[in-house]
CSV table of C-alpha atoms and ligand atoms in Angstrom, one decimal:
chain,number,residue,atom,x,y,z
A,197,MET,CA,21.7,-8.3,1.7
A,198,ASN,CA,20.2,-5.2,3.4
A,199,PRO,CA,20.1,-2.5,0.7
A,200,PHE,CA,20.0,0.2,3.4
A,201,SER,CA,23.2,-0.4,5.3
A,202,TYR,CA,26.2,1.6,6.7
A,203,ARG,CA,29.5,1.6,4.8
A,204,ASP,CA,32.3,3.4,6.6
A,205,GLY,CA,29.8,5.0,8.9
A,206,ILE,CA,27.6,6.4,6.2
A,207,LEU,CA,24.1,5.0,5.4
A,208,HIS,CA,23.8,3.9,1.8
A,209,ALA,CA,20.9,2.9,-0.5
A,210,GLU,CA,22.4,0.0,-2.4
A,211,ALA,CA,25.8,1.4,-3.5
A,212,VAL,CA,24.8,5.1,-3.2
A,213,PRO,CA,25.6,7.2,-0.1
A,214,LEU,CA,22.5,8.9,1.1
A,215,PRO,CA,24.3,12.3,1.4
A,216,GLN,CA,24.9,12.2,-2.3
A,217,ILE,CA,21.1,11.9,-2.9
A,218,ALA,CA,20.4,14.7,-0.5
A,219,ALA,CA,23.0,16.9,-2.3
A,220,ASP,CA,21.6,16.1,-5.8
A,221,HIS,CA,17.9,16.0,-5.2
A,222,GLY,CA,17.4,17.8,-1.9
A,223,THR,CA,15.3,16.8,1.1
A,224,PRO,CA,12.8,15.6,2.1
A,225,CYS,CA,13.2,12.8,-0.5
A,226,TYR,CA,11.8,9.3,-0.7
A,227,VAL,CA,14.5,6.8,-1.7
A,228,TYR,CA,13.6,3.4,-2.9
A,229,SER,CA,15.7,0.3,-3.7
A,230,ARG,CA,15.0,-1.4,-7.0
A,231,THR,CA,16.6,-4.6,-5.6
A,232,VAL,CA,14.1,-4.8,-2.8
A,233,LEU,CA,11.1,-4.0,-5.0
A,234,GLN,CA,12.2,-6.8,-7.4
A,235,SER,CA,13.2,-9.3,-4.7
A,236,ARG,CA,10.0,-8.9,-2.7
A,237,PHE,CA,7.9,-9.5,-5.8
A,238,ASP,CA,10.1,-12.5,-6.7
A,239,GLU,CA,9.5,-14.0,-3.2
A,240,PHE,CA,5.8,-13.9,-3.7
A,241,ARG,CA,6.1,-15.5,-7.1
A,242,ARG,CA,8.4,-18.2,-5.8
A,243,ALA,CA,6.0,-19.0,-2.9
A,244,LEU,CA,3.2,-19.4,-5.4
A,245,ALA,CA,5.2,-21.5,-7.9
A,246,GLY,CA,3.3,-24.4,-9.4
A,247,ARG,CA,-0.1,-22.7,-8.6
A,248,ASP,CA,-2.2,-20.9,-11.1
A,249,ALA,CA,-1.9,-17.5,-9.3
A,250,LEU,CA,-1.8,-13.8,-10.0
A,251,VAL,CA,-0.2,-11.2,-7.7
A,252,CYS,CA,-2.1,-8.0,-8.0
A,253,TYR,CA,0.0,-5.2,-6.4
A,254,ALA,CA,-2.2,-2.9,-4.3
A,255,VAL,CA,-1.5,0.4,-6.0
A,256,LYS,CA,-2.6,2.4,-3.0
A,257,ALA,CA,0.5,1.5,-1.1
A,258,ASN,CA,2.8,3.4,-3.5
A,259,SER,CA,1.5,4.5,-6.8
A,260,ASN,CA,4.6,6.0,-8.4
A,261,LEU,CA,4.6,5.2,-12.1
A,262,ALA,CA,8.1,3.8,-12.0
A,263,ILE,CA,7.2,1.3,-9.3
A,264,LEU,CA,4.0,0.3,-11.1
A,265,ASN,CA,6.1,-0.1,-14.3
A,266,LEU,CA,8.7,-2.3,-12.6
A,267,PHE,CA,6.0,-4.6,-11.2
A,268,ALA,CA,4.1,-4.6,-14.6
A,269,ARG,CA,7.3,-5.7,-16.3
A,270,ALA,CA,7.7,-8.4,-13.6
A,271,GLY,CA,4.3,-9.8,-14.6
A,272,ALA,CA,2.2,-8.3,-11.8
A,273,GLY,CA,-1.4,-7.5,-12.0
A,274,PHE,CA,-2.9,-4.6,-9.9
A,275,ASP,CA,-5.5,-4.0,-7.3
A,276,ILE,CA,-7.0,-0.5,-7.7
A,277,VAL,CA,-9.5,1.5,-5.8
A,278,SER,CA,-10.2,4.4,-8.0
A,279,GLY,CA,-10.4,5.6,-11.6
A,280,GLY,CA,-7.2,7.6,-10.8
A,281,GLU,CA,-5.3,4.4,-9.9
A,282,LEU,CA,-6.6,2.8,-13.1
A,283,ALA,CA,-5.2,5.7,-15.1
A,284,ARG,CA,-1.9,5.3,-13.3
A,285,VAL,CA,-1.7,1.6,-14.1
A,286,LEU,CA,-2.5,2.2,-17.7
A,287,ALA,CA,0.1,5.1,-17.9
A,288,ALA,CA,2.7,2.8,-16.4
A,289,GLY,CA,2.1,0.1,-19.0
A,290,GLY,CA,0.1,-2.3,-16.7
A,291,ASP,CA,-2.1,-4.9,-18.3
A,292,PRO,CA,-5.8,-4.0,-17.7
A,293,ALA,CA,-6.7,-7.7,-18.1
A,294,LYS,CA,-4.8,-8.2,-14.8
A,295,VAL,CA,-6.5,-5.4,-12.9
A,296,VAL,CA,-9.0,-6.0,-10.1
A,297,PHE,CA,-11.1,-3.0,-8.8
A,298,SER,CA,-11.8,-2.9,-5.1
A,299,GLY,CA,-13.5,-0.3,-2.9
A,300,VAL,CA,-16.9,0.5,-1.4
A,301,GLY,CA,-17.7,3.6,-3.4
A,302,LYS,CA,-17.1,3.1,-7.1
A,303,THR,CA,-18.8,5.8,-9.1
A,304,ALA,CA,-20.6,5.1,-12.4
A,305,ASP,CA,-17.9,7.0,-14.2
A,306,GLU,CA,-15.2,4.8,-12.7
A,307,MET,CA,-17.2,1.7,-13.6
A,308,ARG,CA,-17.4,2.9,-17.2
A,309,GLU,CA,-13.6,3.6,-17.3
A,310,ALA,CA,-12.8,0.2,-16.0
A,311,LEU,CA,-15.2,-1.6,-18.4
A,312,ALA,CA,-13.8,0.3,-21.3
A,313,ALA,CA,-10.3,-0.6,-20.2
A,314,GLY,CA,-11.3,-4.3,-20.0
A,315,ILE,CA,-10.3,-5.1,-16.4
A,316,LEU,CA,-10.1,-8.6,-15.0
A,317,CYS,CA,-12.7,-8.2,-12.3
A,318,PHE,CA,-14.8,-5.8,-10.1
A,319,ASN,CA,-14.6,-6.7,-6.4
A,320,VAL,CA,-18.2,-5.7,-5.6
A,321,GLU,CA,-18.7,-4.6,-2.0
A,322,SER,CA,-22.5,-4.2,-1.7
A,323,ALA,CA,-25.9,-5.1,-3.2
A,324,ALA,CA,-26.4,-1.6,-4.4
A,325,GLU,CA,-23.0,-1.5,-6.2
A,326,LEU,CA,-23.9,-4.8,-8.0
A,327,GLU,CA,-27.2,-3.2,-9.3
A,328,ARG,CA,-25.4,-0.1,-10.5
A,329,LEU,CA,-22.7,-2.1,-12.2
A,330,ASP,CA,-25.3,-4.2,-14.0
A,331,GLN,CA,-26.9,-1.0,-15.3
A,332,VAL,CA,-23.7,0.7,-16.3
A,333,ALA,CA,-22.5,-2.4,-18.1
A,334,GLY,CA,-25.8,-2.7,-19.8
A,335,SER,CA,-25.7,0.9,-21.0
A,336,LEU,CA,-22.3,0.1,-22.7
A,337,GLY,CA,-23.6,-3.1,-24.1
A,338,ARG,CA,-21.1,-5.1,-22.1
A,339,ARG,CA,-21.0,-7.6,-19.3
A,340,ALA,CA,-19.1,-6.9,-16.1
A,341,PRO,CA,-16.8,-9.6,-14.6
A,342,VAL,CA,-17.5,-9.7,-10.9
A,343,SER,CA,-16.3,-11.1,-7.6
A,344,LEU,CA,-18.2,-10.4,-4.4
A,345,ARG,CA,-16.0,-9.2,-1.6
A,346,VAL,CA,-17.2,-11.2,1.3
A,347,ASN,CA,-16.6,-10.2,4.9
A,348,PRO,CA,-15.6,-13.4,6.7
A,349,ASP,CA,-15.9,-11.8,10.2
A,350,VAL,CA,-12.5,-12.9,11.5
A,351,ASP,CA,-10.3,-10.8,13.8
A,352,PRO,CA,-7.0,-9.9,12.0
A,353,LYS,CA,-5.5,-8.7,15.3
A,354,THR,CA,-4.1,-5.5,13.9
A,355,HIS,CA,-4.6,-1.7,14.4
A,356,PRO,CA,-8.3,-0.9,14.4
A,357,TYR,CA,-7.9,1.7,11.6
A,358,ILE,CA,-6.6,-1.0,9.3
A,359,ALA,CA,-8.8,-4.0,10.3
A,360,THR,CA,-11.3,-4.5,7.6
A,361,GLY,CA,-12.7,-8.0,8.0
A,362,LEU,CA,-14.8,-7.6,11.1
A,363,LYS,CA,-18.6,-7.5,11.1
A,364,SER,CA,-18.5,-3.8,12.1
A,365,ALA,CA,-16.4,-2.7,9.1
A,366,LYS,CA,-17.8,-0.8,6.2
A,367,PHE,CA,-16.1,-3.2,3.8
A,368,GLY,CA,-17.5,-6.2,2.0
A,369,ILE,CA,-20.7,-8.1,2.1
A,370,PRO,CA,-21.8,-9.8,5.3
A,371,PHE,CA,-21.0,-13.6,5.1
A,372,GLU,CA,-24.7,-14.6,5.5
A,373,GLU,CA,-25.8,-12.3,2.7
A,374,ALA,CA,-23.2,-13.5,0.2
A,375,LEU,CA,-25.2,-16.6,-1.1
A,376,PRO,CA,-28.4,-14.7,-1.9
A,377,LEU,CA,-26.4,-11.9,-3.5
A,378,TYR,CA,-24.6,-14.4,-5.7
A,379,ARG,CA,-28.0,-15.7,-6.8
A,380,ARG,CA,-29.0,-12.2,-7.7
A,381,ALA,CA,-25.7,-11.6,-9.5
A,382,ARG,CA,-26.3,-14.7,-11.6
A,383,ALA,CA,-29.7,-13.5,-12.6
A,384,LEU,CA,-28.6,-10.0,-13.7
A,385,PRO,CA,-28.3,-9.7,-17.4
A,386,HIS,CA,-25.0,-7.7,-17.6
A,387,ILE,CA,-23.1,-9.4,-14.8
A,388,ASP,CA,-20.7,-12.4,-15.1
A,389,VAL,CA,-19.8,-14.1,-11.9
A,390,HIS,CA,-16.1,-14.9,-11.8
A,391,GLY,CA,-14.9,-15.1,-8.3
A,392,ILE,CA,-14.9,-14.4,-4.6
A,393,ASP,CA,-12.8,-12.0,-2.7
A,394,CYS,CA,-11.8,-11.0,0.8
A,395,HIS,CA,-9.4,-8.7,2.5
A,396,ILE,CA,-9.4,-8.8,6.3
A,397,GLY,CA,-6.9,-6.1,7.2
A,398,SER,CA,-3.4,-4.9,6.9
A,399,GLN,CA,0.0,-5.3,8.7
A,400,LEU,CA,-1.0,-8.9,9.7
A,401,LEU,CA,1.9,-10.7,11.3
A,402,ASP,CA,0.1,-13.9,12.0
A,403,PRO,CA,-1.2,-15.8,8.9
A,404,ALA,CA,-3.8,-17.8,11.0
A,405,PRO,CA,-6.7,-15.3,10.6
A,406,ALA,CA,-6.1,-15.1,6.8
A,407,ALA,CA,-6.1,-18.9,6.6
A,408,GLU,CA,-9.3,-19.0,8.7
A,409,ALA,CA,-10.8,-16.5,6.3
A,410,ALA,CA,-9.8,-18.6,3.3
A,411,ALA,CA,-11.4,-21.7,4.9
A,412,LYS,CA,-14.6,-19.8,5.4
A,413,LEU,CA,-14.5,-18.6,1.8
A,414,LEU,CA,-14.1,-22.2,0.5
A,415,GLY,CA,-17.2,-23.3,2.3
A,416,LEU,CA,-19.1,-20.6,0.4
A,417,VAL,CA,-17.4,-21.5,-2.9
A,418,ASP,CA,-18.6,-25.1,-2.5
A,419,ALA,CA,-22.1,-24.1,-1.5
A,420,LEU,CA,-22.2,-21.9,-4.7
A,421,ALA,CA,-20.9,-24.8,-6.8
A,422,ALA,CA,-23.7,-27.0,-5.5
A,423,GLU,CA,-26.1,-24.4,-6.9
A,424,GLY,CA,-24.4,-24.4,-10.2
A,425,ILE,CA,-22.5,-21.1,-9.7
A,426,ALA,CA,-18.9,-22.1,-10.5
A,427,LEU,CA,-16.2,-19.6,-9.6
A,428,SER,CA,-13.0,-19.5,-11.5
A,429,HIS,CA,-10.9,-17.5,-9.0
A,430,ILE,CA,-10.4,-16.9,-5.3
A,431,ASP,CA,-8.9,-13.5,-4.3
A,432,LEU,CA,-7.4,-13.5,-0.8
A,433,GLY,CA,-6.6,-9.8,-0.7
A,434,GLY,CA,-3.4,-8.3,0.8
A,435,GLY,CA,-2.4,-7.7,4.4
A,436,MET,CA,1.0,-9.4,4.9
A,437,GLY,CA,2.9,-7.4,7.5
A,438,ILE,CA,6.5,-6.1,7.5
A,439,ARG,CA,9.1,-5.4,10.2
A,440,TYR,CA,9.0,-1.8,11.3
A,441,ARG,CA,10.8,-2.2,14.7
A,442,ASP,CA,11.4,-5.6,16.2
A,443,GLU,CA,8.3,-7.5,15.2
A,444,ALA,CA,8.6,-11.2,14.5
A,445,VAL,CA,7.7,-11.3,10.8
A,446,PRO,CA,7.1,-14.5,8.8
A,447,SER,CA,8.8,-14.7,5.4
A,448,THR,CA,6.5,-14.5,2.4
A,449,ALA,CA,6.7,-18.3,2.1
A,450,GLU,CA,5.9,-18.8,5.8
A,451,TYR,CA,3.0,-16.4,5.7
A,452,LEU,CA,1.5,-18.0,2.6
A,453,ALA,CA,2.1,-21.6,3.6
A,454,PRO,CA,-1.0,-22.0,5.9
A,455,LEU,CA,-3.2,-20.3,3.3
A,456,LEU,CA,-1.9,-22.5,0.5
A,457,ALA,CA,-2.5,-25.6,2.7
A,458,VAL,CA,-6.1,-24.6,3.1
A,459,LEU,CA,-6.3,-24.2,-0.6
A,460,ALA,CA,-4.4,-27.4,-1.5
A,461,GLY,CA,-6.0,-29.3,-4.4
A,462,ARG,CA,-8.3,-26.5,-5.4
A,463,LYS,CA,-8.6,-25.8,-9.1
A,464,GLU,CA,-9.6,-22.1,-8.9
A,465,ARG,CA,-7.0,-19.5,-9.8
A,466,LEU,CA,-5.6,-17.7,-6.8
A,467,LEU,CA,-5.3,-13.9,-6.6
A,468,PHE,CA,-3.4,-11.9,-3.9
A,469,GLU,CA,-3.4,-8.1,-3.4
A,470,PRO,CA,-0.2,-7.4,-1.5
A,471,GLY,CA,0.8,-3.7,-1.0
A,472,ARG,CA,2.9,-3.0,2.0
A,473,SER,CA,4.8,-6.2,1.9
A,474,LEU,CA,6.1,-5.4,-1.6
A,475,VAL,CA,7.2,-1.8,-1.1
A,476,GLY,CA,7.3,-1.0,2.6
A,477,ASN,CA,10.8,-1.9,3.4
A,478,ALA,CA,12.0,-0.9,-0.1
A,479,GLY,CA,11.9,2.8,0.9
A,480,VAL,CA,13.2,5.4,3.3
A,481,LEU,CA,12.3,9.1,3.8
A,482,LEU,CA,15.5,11.1,3.8
A,483,THR,CA,15.2,14.3,5.8
A,484,ARG,CA,17.6,17.0,7.2
A,485,ILE,CA,17.6,18.5,10.7
A,486,GLU,CA,16.9,22.2,10.5
A,487,TYR,CA,17.1,23.0,14.2
A,488,LEU,CA,17.7,21.4,17.6
A,489,LYS,CA,15.7,22.7,20.5
A,490,HIS,CA,16.8,21.7,23.9
A,491,GLY,CA,14.0,22.2,26.4
A,492,GLU,CA,13.4,21.5,30.0
A,493,ALA,CA,11.0,18.7,29.5
A,494,LYS,CA,12.0,17.5,26.1
A,495,ASN,CA,14.5,18.0,23.3
A,496,PHE,CA,13.3,18.5,19.8
A,497,ALA,CA,15.0,17.8,16.5
A,498,VAL,CA,13.0,19.8,13.9
A,499,VAL,CA,13.4,18.2,10.5
A,500,ASP,CA,12.4,19.3,7.1
A,501,ALA,CA,9.9,16.4,6.6
A,502,ALA,CA,6.6,16.5,8.3
A,503,MET,CA,3.3,14.7,8.9
A,504,ASN,CA,2.2,15.9,5.4
A,505,ASP,CA,5.1,13.8,3.9
A,506,LEU,CA,4.7,10.7,6.2
A,507,MET,CA,1.4,10.6,8.0
A,508,ARG,CA,1.6,7.2,9.6
A,509,PRO,CA,3.1,8.3,12.9
A,510,ALA,CA,0.5,11.0,13.4
A,511,LEU,CA,-2.5,8.9,12.2
A,512,TYR,CA,-1.7,5.5,13.7
A,513,ASP,CA,1.0,6.3,16.2
A,514,ALA,CA,3.0,4.1,13.9
A,515,TRP,CA,6.7,3.4,14.7
A,516,HIS,CA,9.3,4.0,12.1
A,517,ASP,CA,13.0,3.5,12.9
A,518,ILE,CA,14.9,6.8,12.5
A,519,LEU,CA,18.6,6.4,11.7
A,520,PRO,CA,21.3,9.0,11.5
A,521,VAL,CA,22.8,9.0,8.0
A,522,ALA,CA,26.3,9.6,9.4
A,523,GLN,CA,27.1,7.5,12.5
A,524,ALA,CA,28.6,10.0,14.9
A,525,ALA,CA,30.6,9.4,18.0
A,526,GLY,CA,29.3,12.5,19.9
A,527,ALA,CA,27.1,12.6,22.9
A,528,ALA,CA,23.6,11.3,22.3
A,529,ALA,CA,20.4,12.8,23.7
A,530,GLU,CA,16.8,11.9,23.5
A,531,TYR,CA,14.8,13.8,20.9
A,532,GLU,CA,11.3,14.2,19.7
A,533,ILE,CA,11.6,14.1,15.9
A,534,VAL,CA,9.2,16.7,14.6
A,535,GLY,CA,8.4,18.6,11.4
A,536,PRO,CA,7.5,22.2,10.8
A,537,VAL,CA,3.8,21.7,10.5
A,538,CYS,CA,1.6,23.6,13.0
A,539,GLU,CA,0.1,20.6,14.8
A,540,SER,CA,1.2,18.9,18.0
A,541,GLY,CA,0.5,15.7,16.1
A,542,ASP,CA,3.3,16.5,13.7
A,543,PHE,CA,5.9,14.1,14.7
A,544,LEU,CA,7.9,11.3,13.0
A,545,GLY,CA,9.2,9.7,16.2
A,546,HIS,CA,9.1,10.1,19.9
A,547,ALA,CA,12.0,9.8,22.4
A,548,ARG,CA,14.7,8.7,19.9
A,549,ARG,CA,18.3,8.6,21.2
A,550,LEU,CA,20.6,10.2,18.7
A,551,ALA,CA,23.9,12.0,18.5
A,552,VAL,CA,23.1,14.7,16.0
A,553,ALA,CA,23.7,18.3,15.0
A,554,PRO,CA,21.7,20.8,12.9
A,555,GLY,CA,22.2,20.1,9.2
A,556,ASP,CA,22.6,16.3,9.8
A,557,LEU,CA,20.6,13.9,7.7
A,558,LEU,CA,18.2,11.3,9.1
A,559,ALA,CA,16.6,8.3,7.4
A,560,VAL,CA,13.0,7.4,8.4
A,561,MET,CA,13.0,3.7,7.6
A,562,SER,CA,10.3,1.4,6.2
A,563,ALA,CA,8.6,4.3,4.5
A,564,GLY,CA,8.0,2.8,1.1
A,565,ALA,CA,4.3,1.9,1.7
A,566,TYR,CA,1.6,4.4,2.6
A,567,GLY,CA,4.2,7.2,2.8
A,568,MET,CA,4.3,9.2,-0.4
A,569,ALA,CA,0.9,7.8,-1.3
A,570,MET,CA,-0.7,9.4,1.7
A,571,SER,CA,1.2,12.6,1.6
A,572,SER,CA,-0.6,16.0,1.3
A,573,ASN,CA,0.1,19.6,0.7
A,574,TYR,CA,-0.9,20.7,4.2
A,575,ASN,CA,0.7,24.0,5.2
A,576,THR,CA,1.3,24.5,1.4
A,577,ARG,CA,4.2,22.2,1.5
A,578,PRO,CA,5.3,20.9,-1.9
A,579,ARG,CA,5.5,17.1,-1.9
A,580,ALA,CA,8.9,15.4,-1.7
A,581,ALA,CA,11.0,14.2,-4.6
A,582,GLU,CA,11.2,10.4,-5.1
A,583,VAL,CA,14.2,8.5,-6.4
A,584,ILE,CA,14.9,4.8,-7.2
A,585,VAL,CA,18.4,3.5,-6.6
A,586,ASP,CA,19.6,0.7,-8.8
A,587,GLY,CA,23.1,-0.4,-7.8
A,588,SER,CA,25.2,2.8,-8.2
A,589,ARG,CA,22.6,4.6,-10.3
A,590,VAL,CA,20.0,7.0,-9.0
A,591,HIS,CA,16.8,7.7,-11.0
A,592,LEU,CA,14.6,10.6,-10.2
A,593,VAL,CA,11.1,9.2,-10.6
A,594,ARG,CA,9.1,12.1,-9.3
A,595,GLU,CA,10.4,15.6,-9.2
A,596,ARG,CA,9.9,17.7,-6.1
A,597,GLU,CA,6.7,19.7,-6.4
A,598,ARG,CA,7.0,23.4,-6.9
A,599,VAL,CA,5.0,25.9,-4.9
A,600,GLY,CA,3.4,27.4,-8.0
A,601,GLN,CA,1.9,24.0,-8.9
A,602,LEU,CA,0.1,23.9,-5.6
A,603,PHE,CA,-2.3,26.8,-6.4
A,604,ALA,CA,-2.2,26.7,-10.2
A,605,GLY,CA,-5.9,25.6,-10.3
A,606,GLU,CA,-7.2,28.2,-7.9
A,607,ARG,CA,-8.9,31.4,-8.8
A,608,VAL,CA,-9.7,34.7,-7.0
A,609,LEU,CA,-13.2,36.2,-7.3
A,610,LEU,CA,-13.7,38.8,-10.0
B,953,LIG,N1,-6.6,-5.1,-0.9
B,953,LIG,C1,-7.5,-4.3,-0.3
B,953,LIG,C2,-8.9,-4.4,-0.7
B,953,LIG,C3,-7.1,-3.3,0.6
B,953,LIG,O1,-8.0,-2.5,1.2
B,953,LIG,C4,-5.7,-3.2,0.9
B,953,LIG,C5,-5.3,-2.2,1.9
B,953,LIG,C6,-4.8,-4.0,0.3
B,953,LIG,C7,-5.3,-5.0,-0.6
B,953,LIG,C8,-3.4,-4.0,0.5
B,953,LIG,O2,-3.1,-4.3,1.9
B,953,LIG,P1,-1.6,-4.4,2.4
B,953,LIG,O3,-1.0,-5.6,1.7
B,953,LIG,O4,-0.8,-3.2,2.0
B,953,LIG,O5,-1.7,-4.6,3.8
B,953,LIG,N2,-2.6,3.3,5.4
B,953,LIG,C9,-2.5,2.1,6.2
B,953,LIG,C10,-2.8,0.9,5.5
B,953,LIG,C11,-4.2,0.9,4.9
B,953,LIG,C12,-4.5,-0.4,4.1
B,953,LIG,C13,-5.7,-0.2,3.3
B,953,LIG,N3,-6.1,-1.3,2.5
B,953,LIG,C14,-1.1,2.1,6.8
B,953,LIG,O6,-0.3,3.0,6.5
B,953,LIG,O7,-0.8,1.2,7.6
């Protein structure tokens, strides 16, 4: 079942007509489907059935507390990249013992917070970070559980801004340096070596590079075992892509099958860090057309959502389908779908054929991942409201920001 579908010409989220949400909560508004959130997580779990595996949702994709709480209740762990994300996971009822901490720039404070919380593992991304973590753990009289994030140097064949596993990336530890750094980790007094980690990129539609990365990792795991460094888990990161337009997208089971084949018979626990694939197609951005501008070269539909609400088109030239909430029979024209922000890069879609009028609602599809999470207050625009639809019920899970909140922390000079 598609939870965002037309009934009598009106686009619904599950059983709720989107115009009702716009009337009750205003626009722009992020609308998520509980059914999709739950079913995407279940698909992952089913695909991993029979394996000792933990799905650590990548919080950065969408960090709303209600979403984190739903995943926590479903048994998920979490992949975090900041002390802020750790605080969110804890506030949402997540289990710190299922948290892995990734990222190239962990501060000493963030390390302390994570050690105090008792997280599952630090995914260490450099030699310098390993030394700092040893010191910080020592100063607390603790030992830090560690995986090294190894850069397997495979081409994930995705957008250069979200490819992370190539040699040229800032992420991870070069493959050749991993073995000596594991030896160093073993020798450090406040470090416990637990696992190995990699994440090669995002929006991957072909599982082959991920399977290749897994195979490279296994070679290293075996070399470590030969030296007496036994790892208990292998973390394969996130990256599984979703359909934004007309891409051929493997199902979760199809995507994971080649990886699991490479890992067949291994006794290590498997970790995954999916973000986009769990939430991307669970959400839409609901927006209203303020004005239509018919020009000589182009027509513009100026909507009340902008690049500050959904940055992906401006940043990556990403495509999001844009659907009229009410299917109209009138004459269609081609529009640039743009926001009110004072930048030429402020667009949500180019050359979209729509039959629309001012005041009409549009739904920007596949906006559940890296939408709200990457939003900003540029142009002093309060951030959108967020709701989760569950059947015929609508839950407001983040209220619309108020302008006063935006400068409440600012001071003028005396
Ligand atoms: N693990 C690590 C270490 C990561 O860096 C990421 C994403 C993930 C897991 C989750 O990857 P996913 O399953 O969502 O592909 N803002 C970009 C995507 C940036 C991804 C950054 N890292 C976008 O909107 O496409």
